[in-house]
Short mmCIF file of C-alpha atoms and ligand atoms in Angstrom, two decimals:
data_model
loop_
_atom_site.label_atom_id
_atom_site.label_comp_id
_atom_site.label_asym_id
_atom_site.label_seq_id
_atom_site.Cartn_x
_atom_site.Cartn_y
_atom_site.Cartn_z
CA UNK H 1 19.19 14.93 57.27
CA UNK H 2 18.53 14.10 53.81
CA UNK H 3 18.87 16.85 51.16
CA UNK H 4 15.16 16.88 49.74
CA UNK H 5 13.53 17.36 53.27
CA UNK H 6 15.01 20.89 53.62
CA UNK H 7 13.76 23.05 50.54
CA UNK H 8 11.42 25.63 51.54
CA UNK H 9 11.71 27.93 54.41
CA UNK H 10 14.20 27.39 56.87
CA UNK H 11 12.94 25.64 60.01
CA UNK H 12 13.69 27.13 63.10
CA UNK H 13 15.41 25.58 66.30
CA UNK H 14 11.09 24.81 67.32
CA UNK H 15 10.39 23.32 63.89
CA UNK H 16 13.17 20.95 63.74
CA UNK H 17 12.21 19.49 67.17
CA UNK H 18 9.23 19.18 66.56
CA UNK H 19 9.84 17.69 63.30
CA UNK H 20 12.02 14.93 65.02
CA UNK H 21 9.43 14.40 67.93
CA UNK H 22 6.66 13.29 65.56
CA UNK H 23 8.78 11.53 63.38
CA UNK H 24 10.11 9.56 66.46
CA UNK H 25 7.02 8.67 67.11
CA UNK H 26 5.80 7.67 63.71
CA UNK H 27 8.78 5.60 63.40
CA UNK H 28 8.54 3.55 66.52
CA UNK H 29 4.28 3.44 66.78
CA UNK H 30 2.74 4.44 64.07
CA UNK H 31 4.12 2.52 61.53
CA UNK H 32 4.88 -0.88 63.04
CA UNK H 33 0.91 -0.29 64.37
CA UNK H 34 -0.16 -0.20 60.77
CA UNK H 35 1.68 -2.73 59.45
CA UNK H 36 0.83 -5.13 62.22
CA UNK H 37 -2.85 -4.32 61.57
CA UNK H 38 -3.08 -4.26 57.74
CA UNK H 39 -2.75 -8.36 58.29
CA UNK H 40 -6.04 -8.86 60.67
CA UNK H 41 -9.52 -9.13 59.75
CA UNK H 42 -10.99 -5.96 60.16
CA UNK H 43 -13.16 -7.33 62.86
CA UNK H 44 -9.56 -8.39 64.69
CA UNK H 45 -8.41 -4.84 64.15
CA UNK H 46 -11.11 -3.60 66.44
CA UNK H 47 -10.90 -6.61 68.65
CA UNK H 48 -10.53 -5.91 72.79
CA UNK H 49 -6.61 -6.34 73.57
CA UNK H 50 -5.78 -5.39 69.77
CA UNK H 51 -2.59 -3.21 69.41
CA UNK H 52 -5.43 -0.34 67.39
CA UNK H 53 -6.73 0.68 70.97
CA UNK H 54 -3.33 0.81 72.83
CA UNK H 55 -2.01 2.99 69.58
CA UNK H 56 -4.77 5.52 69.89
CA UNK H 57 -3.97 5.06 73.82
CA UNK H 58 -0.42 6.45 72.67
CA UNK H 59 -1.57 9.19 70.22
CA UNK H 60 -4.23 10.89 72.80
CA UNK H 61 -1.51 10.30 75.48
CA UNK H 62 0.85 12.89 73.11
CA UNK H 63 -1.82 15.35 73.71
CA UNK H 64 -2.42 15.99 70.03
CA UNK H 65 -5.99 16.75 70.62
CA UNK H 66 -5.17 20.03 71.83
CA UNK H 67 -3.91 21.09 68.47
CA UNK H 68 -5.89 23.70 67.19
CA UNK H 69 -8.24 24.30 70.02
CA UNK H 70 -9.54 27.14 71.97
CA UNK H 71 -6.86 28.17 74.36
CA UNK H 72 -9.10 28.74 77.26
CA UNK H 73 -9.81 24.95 76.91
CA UNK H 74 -6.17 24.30 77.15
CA UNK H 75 -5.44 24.45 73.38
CA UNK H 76 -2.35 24.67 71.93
CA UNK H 77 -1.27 27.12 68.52
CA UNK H 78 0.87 25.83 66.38
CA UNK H 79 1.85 27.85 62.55
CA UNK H 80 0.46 26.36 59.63
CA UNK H 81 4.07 25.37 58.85
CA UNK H 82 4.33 23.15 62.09
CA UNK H 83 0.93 21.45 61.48
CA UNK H 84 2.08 20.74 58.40
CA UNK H 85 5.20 19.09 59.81
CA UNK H 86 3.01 16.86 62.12
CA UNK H 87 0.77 16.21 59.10
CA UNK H 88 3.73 15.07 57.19
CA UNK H 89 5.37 13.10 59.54
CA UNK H 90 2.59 11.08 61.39
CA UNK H 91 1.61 9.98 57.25
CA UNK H 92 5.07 8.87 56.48
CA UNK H 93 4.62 6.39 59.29
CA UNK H 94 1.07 5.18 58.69
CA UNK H 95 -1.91 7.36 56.30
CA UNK H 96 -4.15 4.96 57.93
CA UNK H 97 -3.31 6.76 61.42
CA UNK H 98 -3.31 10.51 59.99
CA UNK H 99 -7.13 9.85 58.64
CA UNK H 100 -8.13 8.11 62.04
CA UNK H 101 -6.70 10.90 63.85
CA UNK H 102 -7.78 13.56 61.21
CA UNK H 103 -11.57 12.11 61.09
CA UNK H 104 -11.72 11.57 65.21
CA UNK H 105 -10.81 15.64 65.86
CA UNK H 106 -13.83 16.53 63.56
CA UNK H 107 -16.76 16.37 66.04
CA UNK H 108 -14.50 17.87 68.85
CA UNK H 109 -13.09 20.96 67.00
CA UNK H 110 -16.81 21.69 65.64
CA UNK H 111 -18.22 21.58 69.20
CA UNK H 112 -15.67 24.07 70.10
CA UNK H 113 -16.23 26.08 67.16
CA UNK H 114 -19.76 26.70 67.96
CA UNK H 115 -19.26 26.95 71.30
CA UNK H 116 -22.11 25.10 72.86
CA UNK H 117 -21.91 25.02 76.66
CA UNK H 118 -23.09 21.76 77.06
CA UNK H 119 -21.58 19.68 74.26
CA UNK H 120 -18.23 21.64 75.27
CA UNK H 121 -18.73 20.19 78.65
CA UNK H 122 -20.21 16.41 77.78
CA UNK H 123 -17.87 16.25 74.64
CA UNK H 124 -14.87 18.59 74.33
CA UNK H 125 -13.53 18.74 77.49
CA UNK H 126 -13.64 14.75 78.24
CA UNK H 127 -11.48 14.55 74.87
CA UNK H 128 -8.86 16.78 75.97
CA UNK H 129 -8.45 14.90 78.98
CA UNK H 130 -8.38 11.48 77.48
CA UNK H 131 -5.47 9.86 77.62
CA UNK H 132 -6.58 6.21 76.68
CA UNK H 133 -7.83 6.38 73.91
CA UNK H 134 -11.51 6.83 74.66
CA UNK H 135 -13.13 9.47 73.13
CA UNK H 136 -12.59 8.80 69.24
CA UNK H 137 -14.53 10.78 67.00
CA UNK H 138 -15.63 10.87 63.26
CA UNK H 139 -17.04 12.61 60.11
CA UNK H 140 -20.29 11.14 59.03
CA UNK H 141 -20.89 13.13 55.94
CA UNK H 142 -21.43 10.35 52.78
CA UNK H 143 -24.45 7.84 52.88
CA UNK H 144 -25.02 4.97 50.46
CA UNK H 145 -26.72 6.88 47.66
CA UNK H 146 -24.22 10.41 48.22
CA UNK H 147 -21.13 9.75 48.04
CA UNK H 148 -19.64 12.21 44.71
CA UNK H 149 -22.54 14.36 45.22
CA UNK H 150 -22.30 15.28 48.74
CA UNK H 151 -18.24 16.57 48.01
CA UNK H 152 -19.46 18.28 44.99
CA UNK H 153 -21.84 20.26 46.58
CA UNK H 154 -20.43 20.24 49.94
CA UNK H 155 -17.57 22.45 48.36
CA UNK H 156 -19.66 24.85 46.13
CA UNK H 157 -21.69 25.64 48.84
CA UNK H 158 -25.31 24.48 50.18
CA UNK H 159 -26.63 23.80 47.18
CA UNK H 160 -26.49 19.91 49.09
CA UNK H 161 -29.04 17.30 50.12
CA UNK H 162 -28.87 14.12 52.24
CA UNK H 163 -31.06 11.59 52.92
CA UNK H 164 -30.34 11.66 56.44
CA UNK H 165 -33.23 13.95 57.29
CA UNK H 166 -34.20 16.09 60.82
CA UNK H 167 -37.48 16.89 61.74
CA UNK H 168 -37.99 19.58 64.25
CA UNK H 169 -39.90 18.67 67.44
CA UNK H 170 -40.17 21.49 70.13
CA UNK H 171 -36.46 21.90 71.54
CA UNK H 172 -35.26 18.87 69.51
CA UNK H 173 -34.40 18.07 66.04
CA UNK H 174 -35.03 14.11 65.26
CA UNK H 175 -32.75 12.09 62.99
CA UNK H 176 -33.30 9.32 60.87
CA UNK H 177 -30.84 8.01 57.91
CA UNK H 178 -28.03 6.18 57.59
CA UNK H 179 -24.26 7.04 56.40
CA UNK H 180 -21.76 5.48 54.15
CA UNK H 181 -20.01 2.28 54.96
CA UNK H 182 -16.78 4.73 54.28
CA UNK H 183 -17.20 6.72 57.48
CA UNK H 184 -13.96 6.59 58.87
CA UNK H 185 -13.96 5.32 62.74
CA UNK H 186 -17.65 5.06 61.81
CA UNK H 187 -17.72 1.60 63.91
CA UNK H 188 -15.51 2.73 66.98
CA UNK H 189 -16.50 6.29 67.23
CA UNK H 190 -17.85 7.98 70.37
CA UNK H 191 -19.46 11.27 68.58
CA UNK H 192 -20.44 12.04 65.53
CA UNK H 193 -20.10 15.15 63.55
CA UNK H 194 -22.67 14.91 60.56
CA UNK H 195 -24.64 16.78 58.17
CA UNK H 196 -28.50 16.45 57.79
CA UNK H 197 -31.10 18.17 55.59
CA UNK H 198 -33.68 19.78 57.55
CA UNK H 199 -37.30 19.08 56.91
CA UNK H 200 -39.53 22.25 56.57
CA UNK H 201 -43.57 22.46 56.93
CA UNK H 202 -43.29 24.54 53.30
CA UNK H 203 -42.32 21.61 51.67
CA UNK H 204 -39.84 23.76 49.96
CA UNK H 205 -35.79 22.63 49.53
CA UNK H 206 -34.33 21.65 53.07
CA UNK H 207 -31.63 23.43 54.43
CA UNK H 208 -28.85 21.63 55.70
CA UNK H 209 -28.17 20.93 59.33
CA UNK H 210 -24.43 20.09 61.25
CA UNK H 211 -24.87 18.76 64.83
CA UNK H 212 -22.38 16.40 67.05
CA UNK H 213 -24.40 13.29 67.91
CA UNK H 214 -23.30 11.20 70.95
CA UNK H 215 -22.83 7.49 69.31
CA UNK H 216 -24.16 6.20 72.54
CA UNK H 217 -27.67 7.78 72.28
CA UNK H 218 -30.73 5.97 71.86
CA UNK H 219 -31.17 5.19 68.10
CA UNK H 220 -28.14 5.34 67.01
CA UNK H 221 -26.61 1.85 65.74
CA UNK H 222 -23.13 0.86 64.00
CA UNK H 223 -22.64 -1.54 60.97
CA UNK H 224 -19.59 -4.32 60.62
CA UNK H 225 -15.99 -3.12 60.13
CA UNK H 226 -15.66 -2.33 56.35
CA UNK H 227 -12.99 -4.53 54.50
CA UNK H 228 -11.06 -2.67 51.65
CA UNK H 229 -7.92 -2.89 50.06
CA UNK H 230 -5.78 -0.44 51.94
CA UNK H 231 -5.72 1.89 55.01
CA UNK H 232 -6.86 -1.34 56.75
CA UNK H 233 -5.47 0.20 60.08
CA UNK H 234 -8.24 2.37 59.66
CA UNK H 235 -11.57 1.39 60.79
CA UNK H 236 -14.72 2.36 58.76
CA UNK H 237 -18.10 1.21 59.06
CA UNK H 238 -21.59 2.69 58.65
CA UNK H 239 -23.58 4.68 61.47
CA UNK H 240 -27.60 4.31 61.22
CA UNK H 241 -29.84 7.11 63.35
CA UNK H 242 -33.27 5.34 64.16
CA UNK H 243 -35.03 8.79 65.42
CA UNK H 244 -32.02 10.20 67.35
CA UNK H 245 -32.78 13.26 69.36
CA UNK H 246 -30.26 16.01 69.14
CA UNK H 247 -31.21 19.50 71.07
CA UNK H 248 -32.01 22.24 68.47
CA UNK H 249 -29.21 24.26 70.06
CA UNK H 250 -27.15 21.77 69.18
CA UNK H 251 -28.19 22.06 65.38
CA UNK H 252 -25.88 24.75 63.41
CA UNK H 253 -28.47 25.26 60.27
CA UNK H 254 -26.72 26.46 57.13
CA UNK H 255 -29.62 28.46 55.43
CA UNK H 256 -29.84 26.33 51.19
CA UNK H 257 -28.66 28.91 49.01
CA UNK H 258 -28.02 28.13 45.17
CA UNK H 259 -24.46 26.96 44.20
CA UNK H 260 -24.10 29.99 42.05
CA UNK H 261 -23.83 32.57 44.22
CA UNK H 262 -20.45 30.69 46.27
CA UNK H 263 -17.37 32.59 45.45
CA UNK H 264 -13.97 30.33 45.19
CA UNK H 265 -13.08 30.26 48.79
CA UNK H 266 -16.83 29.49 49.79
CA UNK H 267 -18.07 26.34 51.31
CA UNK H 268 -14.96 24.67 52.57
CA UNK H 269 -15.43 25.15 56.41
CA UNK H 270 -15.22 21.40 56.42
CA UNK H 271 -12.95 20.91 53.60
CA UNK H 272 -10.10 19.02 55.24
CA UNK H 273 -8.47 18.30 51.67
CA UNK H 274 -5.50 20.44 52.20
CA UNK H 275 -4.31 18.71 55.15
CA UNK H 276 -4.67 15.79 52.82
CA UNK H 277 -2.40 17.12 50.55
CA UNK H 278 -0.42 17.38 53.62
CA UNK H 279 -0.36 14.07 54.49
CA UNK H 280 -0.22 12.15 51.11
CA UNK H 281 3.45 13.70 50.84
CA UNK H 282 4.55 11.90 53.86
CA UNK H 283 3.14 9.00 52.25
CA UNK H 284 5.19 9.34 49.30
CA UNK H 285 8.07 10.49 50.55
CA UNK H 286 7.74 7.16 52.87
CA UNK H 287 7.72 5.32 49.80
CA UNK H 288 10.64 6.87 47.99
CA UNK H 289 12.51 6.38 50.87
CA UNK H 290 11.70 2.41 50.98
CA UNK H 291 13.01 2.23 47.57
CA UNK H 292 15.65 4.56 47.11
CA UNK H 293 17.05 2.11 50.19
CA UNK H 294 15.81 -0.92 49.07
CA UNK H 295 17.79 0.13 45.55
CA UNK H 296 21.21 0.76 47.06
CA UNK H 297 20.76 -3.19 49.12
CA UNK H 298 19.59 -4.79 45.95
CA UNK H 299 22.55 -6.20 43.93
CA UNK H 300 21.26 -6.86 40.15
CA UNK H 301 24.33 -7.27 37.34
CA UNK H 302 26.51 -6.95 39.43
CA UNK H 303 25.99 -3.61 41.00
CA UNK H 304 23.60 -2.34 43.46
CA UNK H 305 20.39 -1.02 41.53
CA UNK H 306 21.29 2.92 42.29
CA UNK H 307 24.13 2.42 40.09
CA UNK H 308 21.79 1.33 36.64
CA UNK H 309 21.41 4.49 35.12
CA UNK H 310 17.67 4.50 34.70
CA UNK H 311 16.86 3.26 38.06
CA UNK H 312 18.86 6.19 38.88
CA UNK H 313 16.68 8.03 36.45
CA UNK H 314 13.60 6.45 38.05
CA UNK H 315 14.40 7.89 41.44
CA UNK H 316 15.41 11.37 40.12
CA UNK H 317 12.07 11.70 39.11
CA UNK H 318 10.31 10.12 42.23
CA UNK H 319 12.65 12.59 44.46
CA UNK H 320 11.16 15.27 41.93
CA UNK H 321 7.31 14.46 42.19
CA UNK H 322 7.76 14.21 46.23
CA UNK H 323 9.32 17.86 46.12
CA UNK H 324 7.20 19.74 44.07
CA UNK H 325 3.85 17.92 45.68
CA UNK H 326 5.16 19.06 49.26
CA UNK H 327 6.02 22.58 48.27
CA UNK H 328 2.70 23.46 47.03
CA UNK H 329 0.91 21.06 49.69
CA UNK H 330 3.16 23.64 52.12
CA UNK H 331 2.29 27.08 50.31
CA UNK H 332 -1.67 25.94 50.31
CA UNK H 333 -1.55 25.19 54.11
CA UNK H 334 0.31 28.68 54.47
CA UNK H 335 -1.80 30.22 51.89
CA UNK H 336 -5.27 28.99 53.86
CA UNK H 337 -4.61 30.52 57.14
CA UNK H 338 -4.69 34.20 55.79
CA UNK H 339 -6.46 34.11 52.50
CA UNK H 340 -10.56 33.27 52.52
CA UNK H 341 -10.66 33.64 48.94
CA UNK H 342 -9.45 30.54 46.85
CA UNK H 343 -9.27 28.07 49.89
CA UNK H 344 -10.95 25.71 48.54
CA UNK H 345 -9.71 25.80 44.94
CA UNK H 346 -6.39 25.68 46.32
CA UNK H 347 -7.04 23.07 49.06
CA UNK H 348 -8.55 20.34 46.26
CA UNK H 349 -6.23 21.00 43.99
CA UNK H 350 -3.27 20.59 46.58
CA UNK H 351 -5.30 16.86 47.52
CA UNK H 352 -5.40 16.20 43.63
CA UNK H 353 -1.77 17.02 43.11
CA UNK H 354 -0.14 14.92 46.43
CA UNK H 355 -2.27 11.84 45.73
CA UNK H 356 -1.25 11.34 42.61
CA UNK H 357 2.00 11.55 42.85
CA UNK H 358 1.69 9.33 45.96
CA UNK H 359 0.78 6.89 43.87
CA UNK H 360 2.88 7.12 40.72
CA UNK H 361 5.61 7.03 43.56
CA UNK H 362 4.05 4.18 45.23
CA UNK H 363 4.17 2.15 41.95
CA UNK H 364 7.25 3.08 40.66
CA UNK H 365 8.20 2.10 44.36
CA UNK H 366 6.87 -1.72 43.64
CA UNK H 367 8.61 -1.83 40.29
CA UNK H 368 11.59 -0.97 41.30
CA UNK H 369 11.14 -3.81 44.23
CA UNK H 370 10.44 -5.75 41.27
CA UNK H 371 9.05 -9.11 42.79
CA UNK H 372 9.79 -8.01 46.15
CA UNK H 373 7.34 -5.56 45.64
CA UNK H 374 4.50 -6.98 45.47
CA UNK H 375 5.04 -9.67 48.63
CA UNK H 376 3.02 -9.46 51.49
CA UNK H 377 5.30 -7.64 54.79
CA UNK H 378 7.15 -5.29 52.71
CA UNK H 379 6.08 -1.56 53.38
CA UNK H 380 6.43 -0.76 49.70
CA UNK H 381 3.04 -2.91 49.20
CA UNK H 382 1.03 -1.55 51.61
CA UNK H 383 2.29 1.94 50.47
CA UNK H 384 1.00 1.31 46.99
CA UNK H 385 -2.68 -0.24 48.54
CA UNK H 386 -2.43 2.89 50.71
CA UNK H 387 -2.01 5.52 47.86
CA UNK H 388 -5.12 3.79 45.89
CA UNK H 389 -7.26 5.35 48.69
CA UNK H 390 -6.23 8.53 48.34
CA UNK H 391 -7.34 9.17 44.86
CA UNK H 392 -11.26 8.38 46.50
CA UNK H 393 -11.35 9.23 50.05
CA UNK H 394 -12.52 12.81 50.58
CA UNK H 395 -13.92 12.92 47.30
CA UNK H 396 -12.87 11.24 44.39
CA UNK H 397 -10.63 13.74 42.58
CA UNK H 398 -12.30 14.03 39.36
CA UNK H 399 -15.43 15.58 41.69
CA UNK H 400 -12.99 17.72 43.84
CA UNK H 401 -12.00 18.86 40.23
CA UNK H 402 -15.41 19.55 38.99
CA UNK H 403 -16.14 21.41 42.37
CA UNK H 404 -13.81 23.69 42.10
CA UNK H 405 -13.49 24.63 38.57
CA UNK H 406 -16.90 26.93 37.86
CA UNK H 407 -15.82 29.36 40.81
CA UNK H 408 -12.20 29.22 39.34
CA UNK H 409 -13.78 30.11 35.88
CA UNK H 410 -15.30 32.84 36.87
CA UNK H 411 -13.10 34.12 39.65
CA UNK H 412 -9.72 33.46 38.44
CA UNK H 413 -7.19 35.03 38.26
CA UNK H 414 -8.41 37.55 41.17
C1 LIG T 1 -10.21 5.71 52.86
C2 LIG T 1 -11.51 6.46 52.79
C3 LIG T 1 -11.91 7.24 53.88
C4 LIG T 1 -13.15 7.88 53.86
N1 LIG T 1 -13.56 8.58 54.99
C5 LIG T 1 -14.81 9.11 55.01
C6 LIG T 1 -15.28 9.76 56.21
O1 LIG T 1 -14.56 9.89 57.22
N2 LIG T 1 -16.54 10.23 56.23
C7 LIG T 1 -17.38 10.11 55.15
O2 LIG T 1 -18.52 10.55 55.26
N3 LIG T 1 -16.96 9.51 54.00
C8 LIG T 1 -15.70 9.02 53.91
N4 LIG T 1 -15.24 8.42 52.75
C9 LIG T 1 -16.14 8.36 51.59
C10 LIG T 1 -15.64 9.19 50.41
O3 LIG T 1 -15.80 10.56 50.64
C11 LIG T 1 -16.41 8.70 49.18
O4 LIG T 1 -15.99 7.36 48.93
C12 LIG T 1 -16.18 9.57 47.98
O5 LIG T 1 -16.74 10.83 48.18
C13 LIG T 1 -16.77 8.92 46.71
O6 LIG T 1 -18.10 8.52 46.95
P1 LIG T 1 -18.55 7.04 46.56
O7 LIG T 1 -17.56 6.08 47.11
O8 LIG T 1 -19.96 6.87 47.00
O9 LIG T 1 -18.43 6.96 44.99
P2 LIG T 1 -19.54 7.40 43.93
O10 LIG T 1 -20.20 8.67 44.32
O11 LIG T 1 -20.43 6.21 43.68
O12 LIG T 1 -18.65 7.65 42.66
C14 LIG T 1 -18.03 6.57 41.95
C15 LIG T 1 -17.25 7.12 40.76
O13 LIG T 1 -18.15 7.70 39.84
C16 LIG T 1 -17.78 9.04 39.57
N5 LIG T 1 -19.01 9.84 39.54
C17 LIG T 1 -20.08 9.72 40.36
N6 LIG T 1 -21.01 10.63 40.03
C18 LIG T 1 -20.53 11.33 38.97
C19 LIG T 1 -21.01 12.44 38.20
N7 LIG T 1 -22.19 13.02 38.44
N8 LIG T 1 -20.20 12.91 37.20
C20 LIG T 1 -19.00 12.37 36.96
N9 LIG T 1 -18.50 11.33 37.65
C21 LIG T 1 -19.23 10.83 38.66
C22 LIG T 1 -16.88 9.48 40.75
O14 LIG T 1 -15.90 10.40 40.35
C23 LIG T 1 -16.24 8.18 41.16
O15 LIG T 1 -15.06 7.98 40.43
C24 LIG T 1 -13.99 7.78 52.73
C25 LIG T 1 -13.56 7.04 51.62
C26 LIG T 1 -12.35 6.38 51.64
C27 LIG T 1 -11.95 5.58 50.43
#
């Protein structure tokens, strides 16, 4: 095992198997999966008989879902330490699978959360058994017109709007909007978990609303597979609610509450950016990797690259950036699971951080590939499309920035 994947803790005897399960698997599905479908049309990536159904087939038939979940449902607990070693591994084969999978467990682990009987029964519990690759879920929060906006506020609190709205009708809440072309597994998804604001008869500010919607109810209707530069394993597309009927008890209502009174930790119930962080290590340690290989192969002056002193340089400092983004990625994830205060602070500053570097290491990758690196089939490319995403999806970073600093300004140090 390479030197740079042990600092930090020791991993026990359970760690290190695990560890070498998932990256197993990453190796031989995940990543050829990816690379296979970052060549088709996005419409061919969601094609009947494409390769993208019989991978998910393979990743619910690993029983990942159960990560997480209520035990008495048949969920398994794993430490923050081990999720982050899944995290890690299944993005060092393919970030466009640890967002599918990351989006698709959103709907399920809220439905569990809340504990409603029957979406438990309709929703939760058919996931858990799926082994082919059926029940896929997403996260419908952004919609044309709030996309910055909707992570700003969705971290300081419910200070929030959408133009999705609900309007109450006896037992039922109606919906009608529409959400982002950027909703990933927006076009294949089976349930949706999304946010709403809910219409009052005051005509004061609406509070905001969080419900699972079935994708197959009446109303509901999906828009073309998006086509972007990279993460083109993973499919996005918009999802349009044409007065969709969700039971009230269905509805968790967050009461709207001004942005100021959200302490640091506040708000980020739904803030998945520290397993980001998480996963944009694997991602760049995947493309350090490529290249430190690709560097001892390549012979240039006579001598393999590694032996040019400033490619060796070059790599020092890649190994470096990899390090230092997956210790702190590490210490947030521990950090998170005992400390309310600072979560989210900590959580976008962790997705900041491991982005970034992905993608100085991702382009420092393709230079030192030098022409090779920018051809079509080698991993290093797709890496560097890859790590473009990741400075955007789940909020650009300058807004995660902006979220988070007022409550660090007034509450930190604490
Ligand atoms: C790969 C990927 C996966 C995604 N998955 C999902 C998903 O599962 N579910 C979902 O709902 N969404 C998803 N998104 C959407 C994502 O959250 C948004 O793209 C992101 O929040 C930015 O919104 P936007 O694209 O509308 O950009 P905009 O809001 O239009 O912002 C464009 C730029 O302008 C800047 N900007 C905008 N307003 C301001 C301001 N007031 N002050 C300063 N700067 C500003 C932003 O920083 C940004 O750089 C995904 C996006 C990507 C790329």
């Amino acid at each position: 095992m390479a030197l740079y994947e042990d600092l930090g803790p020791p991993l026990s005897e359970e760690d290190i198997a695990l560890k070498e399960n998932m990256h197993r698997f990453a190796k031989e599905v995940l990543r050829p999966s990816a690379l296979a479908l970052d060549r088709l049309s996005p419409d061919d990536v969601v094609a009947d008989g494409s390769l993208y159904w019989d991978t998910w087939r393979q990743i619910q038939d690993l029983g990942m879902q159960n990560r997480g979940m209520p035990p008495e449902l048949g969920g398994i607990s794993l430490t923050p330490l081990q999720n982050a070693i899944i995290m890690e591994e299944i993005s060092w084969g393919s970030i466009d699978w640890a967002v599918a999978f990351g989006a698709s467990s959103m709907p399920y682990l809220f439905a569990a959360m809340i504990g409603n009987k029957r979406l438990v029964e309709e929703a939760v519990v058919p996931y858990l058994e799926d082994r082919k690759g059926e029940y896929i879920g997403c996260w419908a929060i952004t919609e044309p017109a709030r996309g910055y906006d909707v992570m700003l506020t969705g971290v300081k609190g419910s200070g929030i709007s959408f133009d999705t709205r609900a309007r109450r009708d006896g037992d039922t809440w109606v919906i009608r909007g529409q959400k982002a072309a950027w909703v990933s597994n927006g076009t294949v998804a089976k349930h949706a978990l999304t946010f709403v604001s809910l219409e009052n008869d005051e005509g004061s500010e609406p509070d905001v609303g969080v419900t699972v919607v079935a994708l197959d109810s009446p109303g509901v209707s999906k828009g073309k597979p998006l086509d972007k530069l990279g993460q083109r394993a993973l499919n996005q597309g918009e999802v349009y609610f044409d007065d969709v009927v969700v039971p009230a008890d269905q509805m968790l209502v967050i009461p709207r509450r001004p942005p100021t009174e959200t302490a640091l930790g506040q708000g980020v119930a739904f803030n998945p950016n520290a397993a980001l962080g998480v996963a944009f290590v694997g991602l760049a340690r995947a493309a350090l990797e490529e290249t430190l290989e690709y560097c001892k192969q390549r012979v240039q002056g006579g001598k393999p690259l590694v032996e040019h002193q400033l490619v060796q340089r070059k790599l020092f400092d890649m190994v470096t950036k990899v390090e230092t983004a997956r210790a702190y990625a590490r210490a947030v994830s521990l950090y998170n699971s005992t400390h309310p205060l600072g979560m989210g602070f900590y959580s976008n500053a962790s997705k900041i951080y491991a982005t970034e570097v992905a993608l100085e290491v991702a382009s420092e990758g393709v230079q030192l590939h030098g022409g090779m690196g920018l051809s079509k089939g080698m991993l290093i490319e797709k890496l560097f499309r890859d790590a473009r995403a990741g400075l955007i999806e789940d909020g650009a970073n300058d807004s995660l920035a902006l979220a988070a600093a007022p409550a660090m300004i007034r509450d930190y140090p604490y």
